[in-house]
XYZ file of C-alpha atoms in Angstrom:
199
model
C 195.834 16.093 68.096
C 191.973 16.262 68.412
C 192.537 20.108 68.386
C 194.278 20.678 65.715
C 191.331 18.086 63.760
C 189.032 20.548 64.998
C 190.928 23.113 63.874
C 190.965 21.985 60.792
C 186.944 21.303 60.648
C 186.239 24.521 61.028
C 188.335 25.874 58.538
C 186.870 23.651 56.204
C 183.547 24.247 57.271
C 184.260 28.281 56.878
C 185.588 27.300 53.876
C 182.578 25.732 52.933
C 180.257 28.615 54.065
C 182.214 31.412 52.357
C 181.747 29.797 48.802
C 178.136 28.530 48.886
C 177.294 32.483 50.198
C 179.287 33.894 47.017
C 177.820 31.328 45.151
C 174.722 32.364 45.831
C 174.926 35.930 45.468
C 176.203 35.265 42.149
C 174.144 32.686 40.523
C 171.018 35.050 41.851
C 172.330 38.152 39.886
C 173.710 36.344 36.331
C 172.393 32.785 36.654
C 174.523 29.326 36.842
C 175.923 29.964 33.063
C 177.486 33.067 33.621
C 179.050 32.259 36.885
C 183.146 32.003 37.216
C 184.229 29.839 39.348
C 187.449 31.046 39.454
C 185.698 34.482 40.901
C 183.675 32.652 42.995
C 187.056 31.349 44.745
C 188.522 34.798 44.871
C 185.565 36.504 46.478
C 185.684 33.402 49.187
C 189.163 33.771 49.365
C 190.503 30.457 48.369
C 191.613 28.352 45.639
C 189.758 26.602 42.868
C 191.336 23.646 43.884
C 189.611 24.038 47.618
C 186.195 24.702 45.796
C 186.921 21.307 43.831
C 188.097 19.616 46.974
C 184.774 21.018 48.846
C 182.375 20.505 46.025
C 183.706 18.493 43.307
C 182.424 21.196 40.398
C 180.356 23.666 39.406
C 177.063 21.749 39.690
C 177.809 20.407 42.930
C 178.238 23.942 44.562
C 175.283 25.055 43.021
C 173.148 21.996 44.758
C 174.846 22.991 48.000
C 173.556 26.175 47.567
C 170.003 24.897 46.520
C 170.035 22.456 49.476
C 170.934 25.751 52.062
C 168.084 27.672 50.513
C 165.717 25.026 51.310
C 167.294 24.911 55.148
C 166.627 28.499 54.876
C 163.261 28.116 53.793
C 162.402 25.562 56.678
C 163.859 27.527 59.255
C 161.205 30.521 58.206
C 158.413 27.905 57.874
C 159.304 26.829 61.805
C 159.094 30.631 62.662
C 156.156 30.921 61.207
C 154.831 27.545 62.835
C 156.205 28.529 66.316
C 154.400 32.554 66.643
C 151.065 30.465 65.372
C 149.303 29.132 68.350
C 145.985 27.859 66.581
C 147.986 24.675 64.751
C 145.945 24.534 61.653
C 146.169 27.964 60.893
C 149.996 27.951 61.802
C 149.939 24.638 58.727
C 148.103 27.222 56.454
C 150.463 30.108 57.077
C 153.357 27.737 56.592
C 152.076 27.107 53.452
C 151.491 30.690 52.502
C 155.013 31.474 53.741
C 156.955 29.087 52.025
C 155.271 30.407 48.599
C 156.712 34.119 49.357
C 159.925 32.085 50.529
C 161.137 30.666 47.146
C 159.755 33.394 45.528
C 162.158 36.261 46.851
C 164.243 37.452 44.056
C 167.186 36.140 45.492
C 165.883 32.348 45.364
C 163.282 32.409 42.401
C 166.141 32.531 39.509
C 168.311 29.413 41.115
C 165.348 27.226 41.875
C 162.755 27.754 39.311
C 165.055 28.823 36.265
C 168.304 27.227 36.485
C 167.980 24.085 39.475
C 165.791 22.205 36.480
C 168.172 22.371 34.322
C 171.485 21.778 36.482
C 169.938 19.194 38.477
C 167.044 17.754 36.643
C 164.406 16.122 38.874
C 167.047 15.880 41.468
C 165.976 19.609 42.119
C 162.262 18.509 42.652
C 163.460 16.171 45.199
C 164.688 18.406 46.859
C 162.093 20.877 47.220
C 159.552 18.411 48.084
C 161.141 15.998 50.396
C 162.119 18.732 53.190
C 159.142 18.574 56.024
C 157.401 16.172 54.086
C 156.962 13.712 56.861
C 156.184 16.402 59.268
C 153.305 17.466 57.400
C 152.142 13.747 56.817
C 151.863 13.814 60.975
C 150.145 17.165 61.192
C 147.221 16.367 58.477
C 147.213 12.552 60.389
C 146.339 14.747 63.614
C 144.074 16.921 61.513
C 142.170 14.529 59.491
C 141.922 12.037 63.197
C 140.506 14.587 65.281
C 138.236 15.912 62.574
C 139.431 19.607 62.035
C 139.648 18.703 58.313
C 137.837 16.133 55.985
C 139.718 13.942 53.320
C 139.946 10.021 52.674
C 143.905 9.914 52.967
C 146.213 12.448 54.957
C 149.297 10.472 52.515
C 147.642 11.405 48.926
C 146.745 15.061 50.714
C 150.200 15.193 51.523
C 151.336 15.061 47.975
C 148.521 16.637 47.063
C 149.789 19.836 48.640
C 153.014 19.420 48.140
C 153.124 19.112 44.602
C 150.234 22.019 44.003
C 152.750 24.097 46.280
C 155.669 23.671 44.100
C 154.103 24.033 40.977
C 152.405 27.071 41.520
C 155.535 28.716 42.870
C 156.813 28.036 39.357
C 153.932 29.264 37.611
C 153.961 32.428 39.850
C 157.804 32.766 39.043
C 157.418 32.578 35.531
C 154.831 35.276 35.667
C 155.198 39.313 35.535
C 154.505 41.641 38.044
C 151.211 42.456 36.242
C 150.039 39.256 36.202
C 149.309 39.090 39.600
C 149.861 35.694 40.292
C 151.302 35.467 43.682
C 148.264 36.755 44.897
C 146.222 34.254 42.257
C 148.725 31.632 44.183
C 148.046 32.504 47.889
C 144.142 33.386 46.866
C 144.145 29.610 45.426
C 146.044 28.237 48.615
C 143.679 29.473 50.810
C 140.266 28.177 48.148
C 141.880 24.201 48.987
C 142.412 25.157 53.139
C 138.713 26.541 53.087
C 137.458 23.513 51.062
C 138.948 20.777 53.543
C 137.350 22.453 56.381
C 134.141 23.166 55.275
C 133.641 19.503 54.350
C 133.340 18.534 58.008
């Protein structure tokens, strides 16, 4: 009996896999509007009435696929962390990283253009809650043994976090031309520079 449960487990969870990656391909090419869900089940290879079952309707596959984006995105952040051996610089780059992250064409449309409007502020939660206590430990460690000056690693913590995300949607609303990915990371770098030469 317990192997035909886990039988079953994985089927769902291939299930489950197969429509949030054809979900994502196609809200990243025509956006959540234009999406069919009924396609979406025949590109996975099941049934509308599995992708009800697995995600109750459109809007809750599409923050299944925003919530596997932002796995993604921590898994690359870790990467990034790990090959760093100097641990503030590895924060920085982590920082740096995450802003090319979301911003990869593939990403920029669901979060910055259609996850506000689908999810509300739901979609800000979930952008800025991932690693959030992580980071609250590493400026803690920062701030105690004096590699960085501020008053409050907590308030930096949001500090960051919140600049982070908003400039990734002022850099994604942005052309080419504008150059403001660069403007973003130039700026990220300005606030890094600033906390260290205040010691």
């Amino acid at each position: 009996m317990s192997n035909i449960r886990t039988t079953r487990a994985q089927a769902a969870q291939g299930t489950t896999e197969r429509l949030i990656a054809a979900a994502h391909r196609a809200f990243a090419e025509v956006g959540f509007a234009a999406v069919s869900l009924d396609a979406l089940a025949a590109e996975a290879g099941v049934t509308r009435g599995a992708l009800h079952h697995h995600f109750g309707n459109k809007a809750g596959l599409f923050e299944a696929v925003v919530r596997r984006i932002d796995a993604e995105i921590g898994d690359e952040m870790q990467a990034v962390w790990d090959a760093t051996p100097d641990a503030w610089e590895g924060f920085c780059a982590c920082f740096h990283a995450y802003l090319d992250a979301v911003l990869r064409p593939d990403r920029s449309r669901i979060l910055f253009q259609d996850a506000p409007a689908v999810l509300g502020l739901k979609a800000a939660d979930i952008l800025m809650e991932s690693g959030f206590g992580e980071m609250l430990a590493e400026l803690q460690g920062f701030i105690g043994s004096r590699r960085i000056t501020a008053p409050d690693a907590e308030a930096l913590a949001h500090l960051l976090n919140g600049a982070t995300i908003n400039l990734a949607f002022w850099a994604a609303e942005g052309e080419a031309r504008d150059g403001r990915r660069e403007r973003a990371h130039a700026t990220l770098d300005a606030i890094f520079d600033g906390l260290t030469r205040a010691r």
